[in-house]
mmCIF file of C-alpha atoms and ligand atoms in Angstrom:
data_model
loop_
_atom_site.group_PDB
_atom_site.id
_atom_site.type_symbol
_atom_site.label_atom_id
_atom_site.label_comp_id
_atom_site.label_asym_id
_atom_site.label_seq_id
_atom_site.Cartn_x
_atom_site.Cartn_y
_atom_site.Cartn_z
ATOM 1 C CA MET A 129 0.262 -0.091 -0.047
ATOM 2 C CA GLY A 130 1.151 3.280 -1.091
ATOM 3 C CA LYS A 131 2.973 5.691 2.185
ATOM 4 C CA THR A 132 3.328 9.118 2.716
ATOM 5 C CA ILE A 133 7.136 10.682 2.791
ATOM 6 C CA TYR A 134 7.057 14.008 4.824
ATOM 7 C CA ILE A 135 9.683 16.462 3.125
ATOM 8 C CA LEU A 136 10.366 19.278 5.720
ATOM 9 C CA ASN A 137 12.148 22.468 5.368
ATOM 10 C CA GLY A 138 13.807 24.646 7.650
ATOM 11 C CA PRO A 139 14.207 28.334 8.282
ATOM 12 C CA ASN A 140 14.467 30.774 4.954
ATOM 13 C CA LEU A 141 13.700 27.664 2.353
ATOM 14 C CA ASN A 142 10.422 29.835 1.547
ATOM 15 C CA LEU A 143 12.433 31.948 -0.191
ATOM 16 C CA LEU A 144 14.325 29.725 -3.055
ATOM 17 C CA GLY A 145 14.104 30.422 -6.308
ATOM 18 C CA LYS A 146 13.637 33.783 -5.245
ATOM 19 C CA ARG A 147 16.576 34.808 -3.450
ATOM 20 C CA GLU A 148 20.458 34.043 -3.785
ATOM 21 C CA PRO A 149 19.845 32.048 -6.971
ATOM 22 C CA ASP A 150 24.011 31.691 -7.112
ATOM 23 C CA ILE A 151 23.963 29.042 -4.115
ATOM 24 C CA TYR A 152 20.504 28.131 -3.820
ATOM 25 C CA GLY A 153 18.887 28.153 -7.365
ATOM 26 C CA HIS A 154 16.135 29.382 -9.670
ATOM 27 C CA GLU A 155 13.219 26.466 -8.432
ATOM 28 C CA THR A 156 10.847 27.224 -5.773
ATOM 29 C CA LEU A 157 9.918 24.587 -3.378
ATOM 30 C CA ALA A 158 6.577 24.049 -5.216
ATOM 31 C CA ASP A 159 8.735 22.460 -8.190
ATOM 32 C CA VAL A 160 10.924 20.616 -5.411
ATOM 33 C CA GLU A 161 7.585 19.252 -4.019
ATOM 34 C CA ARG A 162 6.250 18.624 -8.122
ATOM 35 C CA VAL A 163 9.566 16.596 -8.489
ATOM 36 C CA CYS A 164 9.809 14.736 -5.348
ATOM 37 C CA ALA A 165 5.627 13.526 -5.685
ATOM 38 C CA THR A 166 6.368 12.443 -9.456
ATOM 39 C CA VAL A 167 9.409 10.242 -8.200
ATOM 40 C CA ALA A 168 7.363 9.038 -5.061
ATOM 41 C CA GLY A 169 4.058 8.364 -7.225
ATOM 42 C CA GLU A 170 6.319 6.050 -9.679
ATOM 43 C CA ASN A 171 6.886 3.870 -6.687
ATOM 44 C CA GLY A 172 3.128 4.180 -5.442
ATOM 45 C CA HIS A 173 3.653 6.469 -2.013
ATOM 46 C CA ALA A 174 2.964 10.199 -1.801
ATOM 47 C CA VAL A 175 4.707 13.106 -0.333
ATOM 48 C CA ARG A 176 3.594 15.936 1.947
ATOM 49 C CA LEU A 177 5.228 19.121 2.107
ATOM 50 C CA PHE A 178 5.909 21.577 5.073
ATOM 51 C CA GLN A 179 8.855 24.954 5.226
ATOM 52 C CA SER A 180 8.630 26.323 8.783
ATOM 53 C CA ASN A 181 10.601 29.336 9.752
ATOM 54 C CA HIS A 182 10.298 27.842 13.221
ATOM 55 C CA GLU A 183 12.407 25.657 15.077
ATOM 56 C CA GLY A 184 8.318 24.089 17.632
ATOM 57 C CA GLU A 185 6.968 23.895 14.321
ATOM 58 C CA ILE A 186 9.652 21.730 12.441
ATOM 59 C CA ILE A 187 9.319 19.787 15.584
ATOM 60 C CA ASP A 188 5.961 19.708 16.012
ATOM 61 C CA SER A 189 5.741 18.429 11.846
ATOM 62 C CA ILE A 190 7.804 15.351 13.228
ATOM 63 C CA GLN A 191 5.876 14.301 15.844
ATOM 64 C CA ARG A 192 2.800 14.474 13.483
ATOM 65 C CA ALA A 193 5.223 12.017 11.176
ATOM 66 C CA ARG A 194 5.434 9.434 13.392
ATOM 67 C CA ASP A 195 1.373 9.135 12.986
ATOM 68 C CA GLU A 196 1.513 10.687 9.467
ATOM 69 C CA ALA A 197 3.873 9.382 7.675
ATOM 70 C CA ALA A 198 6.720 6.296 6.428
ATOM 71 C CA ALA A 199 9.267 8.304 6.113
ATOM 72 C CA ILE A 200 10.914 11.741 6.296
ATOM 73 C CA VAL A 201 13.491 13.847 3.857
ATOM 74 C CA ILE A 202 14.472 17.165 5.997
ATOM 75 C CA ASN A 203 16.168 19.633 4.749
ATOM 76 C CA PRO A 204 16.382 21.711 8.723
ATOM 77 C CA ALA A 205 18.324 24.890 6.871
ATOM 78 C CA ALA A 206 20.168 26.709 9.249
ATOM 79 C CA PHE A 207 18.888 24.219 12.410
ATOM 80 C CA THR A 208 20.722 21.668 11.065
ATOM 81 C CA HIS A 209 24.041 23.201 12.387
ATOM 82 C CA THR A 210 22.063 24.182 16.059
ATOM 83 C CA SER A 211 19.430 22.390 17.127
ATOM 84 C CA VAL A 212 19.849 19.145 19.442
ATOM 85 C CA ALA A 213 15.499 19.898 19.718
ATOM 86 C CA ILE A 214 15.364 18.708 16.331
ATOM 87 C CA LEU A 215 17.944 16.235 16.303
ATOM 88 C CA ASP A 216 15.884 14.657 19.828
ATOM 89 C CA ALA A 217 12.609 14.669 17.941
ATOM 90 C CA LEU A 218 13.565 12.731 14.906
ATOM 91 C CA ASN A 219 15.301 10.009 17.264
ATOM 92 C CA THR A 220 11.392 9.542 18.166
ATOM 93 C CA PHE A 221 10.666 8.852 14.449
ATOM 94 C CA GLU A 222 10.818 5.382 13.423
ATOM 95 C CA GLY A 223 11.257 5.030 10.288
ATOM 96 C CA PRO A 224 13.877 6.211 7.621
ATOM 97 C CA VAL A 225 15.068 9.934 7.509
ATOM 98 C CA ILE A 226 17.467 11.077 4.497
ATOM 99 C CA GLU A 227 18.713 14.746 5.467
ATOM 100 C CA VAL A 228 18.769 17.209 2.396
ATOM 101 C CA HIS A 229 21.190 20.155 1.695
ATOM 102 C CA ILE A 230 21.646 21.925 -1.740
ATOM 103 C CA SER A 231 24.645 23.571 -1.150
ATOM 104 C CA ASN A 232 27.450 21.477 -0.334
ATOM 105 C CA ILE A 233 27.611 22.284 3.703
ATOM 106 C CA HIS A 234 31.481 21.000 3.388
ATOM 107 C CA LYS A 235 32.659 23.704 1.025
ATOM 108 C CA ARG A 236 31.154 26.622 3.242
ATOM 109 C CA GLU A 237 32.282 27.980 6.087
ATOM 110 C CA ALA A 238 33.225 26.102 9.331
ATOM 111 C CA PHE A 239 30.079 26.362 11.061
ATOM 112 C CA ARG A 240 28.143 25.159 8.395
ATOM 113 C CA HIS A 241 30.083 21.321 8.413
ATOM 114 C CA HIS A 242 28.363 19.824 11.499
ATOM 115 C CA SER A 243 25.437 18.383 11.344
ATOM 116 C CA TYR A 244 22.981 17.286 14.366
ATOM 117 C CA VAL A 245 20.679 16.039 12.317
ATOM 118 C CA SER A 246 23.143 13.654 10.625
ATOM 119 C CA LEU A 247 23.542 11.528 14.339
ATOM 120 C CA ARG A 248 20.020 10.241 12.884
ATOM 121 C CA ALA A 249 20.019 10.501 9.137
ATOM 122 C CA ASP A 250 19.844 6.986 7.254
ATOM 123 C CA GLY A 251 21.654 8.652 4.367
ATOM 124 C CA VAL A 252 22.811 12.385 3.901
ATOM 125 C CA ILE A 253 22.554 14.262 0.509
ATOM 126 C CA ALA A 254 24.845 17.706 -0.048
ATOM 127 C CA GLY A 255 26.010 20.134 -2.898
ATOM 128 C CA CYS A 256 23.335 18.396 -5.305
ATOM 129 C CA GLY A 257 21.399 21.040 -5.780
ATOM 130 C CA VAL A 258 17.272 20.704 -5.589
ATOM 131 C CA GLU A 259 17.366 17.415 -6.758
ATOM 132 C CA GLY A 260 18.707 16.723 -3.904
ATOM 133 C CA TYR A 261 15.461 16.134 -3.205
ATOM 134 C CA ALA A 262 14.592 13.881 -5.843
ATOM 135 C CA LEU A 263 17.342 12.126 -4.946
ATOM 136 C CA ALA A 264 16.209 11.448 -1.517
ATOM 137 C CA VAL A 265 12.949 10.645 -2.084
ATOM 138 C CA ARG A 266 14.494 7.822 -4.368
ATOM 139 C CA ARG A 267 16.415 6.382 -2.011
ATOM 140 C CA ILE A 268 13.288 6.598 0.720
ATOM 141 C CA CYS A 269 11.275 4.547 -2.223
ATOM 142 C CA SER A 270 13.976 2.137 -2.069
ATOM 143 C CA LEU A 271 14.145 1.456 1.503
ATOM 144 C CA LEU A 272 10.607 1.382 2.166
ATOM 145 C CA GLY A 273 10.608 -1.321 -0.499
HETATM 146 O O1 CA2 B 426 22.386 24.077 1.423
HETATM 147 C C1 CA2 B 426 21.166 24.124 2.569
HETATM 148 O O2 CA2 B 426 20.484 23.359 1.570
HETATM 149 C C2 CA2 B 426 21.715 24.568 3.493
HETATM 150 O O3 CA2 B 426 20.559 23.680 4.446
HETATM 151 C C3 CA2 B 426 20.446 25.986 3.163
HETATM 152 C C4 CA2 B 426 20.435 26.977 4.983
HETATM 153 C C5 CA2 B 426 21.528 26.838 5.124
HETATM 154 O O4 CA2 B 426 21.593 27.548 6.591
HETATM 155 C C6 CA2 B 426 22.687 25.737 5.516
HETATM 156 O O5 CA2 B 426 23.628 25.873 5.579
HETATM 157 C C7 CA2 B 426 22.394 25.454 4.606
HETATM 158 C C8 CA2 B 426 19.643 28.445 4.434
HETATM 159 C C9 CA2 B 426 18.487 28.488 3.567
HETATM 160 C C10 CA2 B 426 18.388 29.592 3.057
HETATM 161 O O6 CA2 B 426 17.716 29.368 2.170
HETATM 162 C C11 CA2 B 426 17.211 30.175 1.042
HETATM 163 C C12 CA2 B 426 17.213 30.196 0.110
HETATM 164 C C13 CA2 B 426 16.588 31.225 -1.281
HETATM 165 C C14 CA2 B 426 17.415 32.481 -1.042
HETATM 166 C C15 CA2 B 426 17.566 32.951 0.546
HETATM 167 C C16 CA2 B 426 18.094 31.709 1.145
#
């Protein structure tokens, strides 16, 4: 039976495609949702995309995923590098988790090199642009079977 994959996005990613295209590209979150829905649909699954600028709302969505989703793709944005609370929430989720970064965080400032979320993630994709989200959904589909 088809399962739901949550695609969670942290602060400022609502600006995707609208600012700093040299780093984050021209595609918007709506484009990301469309491509991810296509990949999931080809495998009999569905996606739900969520973005928030607020840490607590991201934690709430991870807690909702415990009841509503079989897997999580997450780009926690700047919270990647700061949030033990998001790591704790992800640790309560039992399905596969893939962490995505549009830019290659390891090629950027040193403070972006550490990720709390990587301590939980089953896979990490960085530096593949927004295509990284589709790659993550493809991987999730393999893991879900
Ligand atoms: O590369 C990524 O996906 C990041 O998670 C993006 C975060 C950054 O803090 C991480 O270190 C790496 C920033 C998201 C900001 O998104 C924007 C999108 C368009 C225009 C401006 C900001």
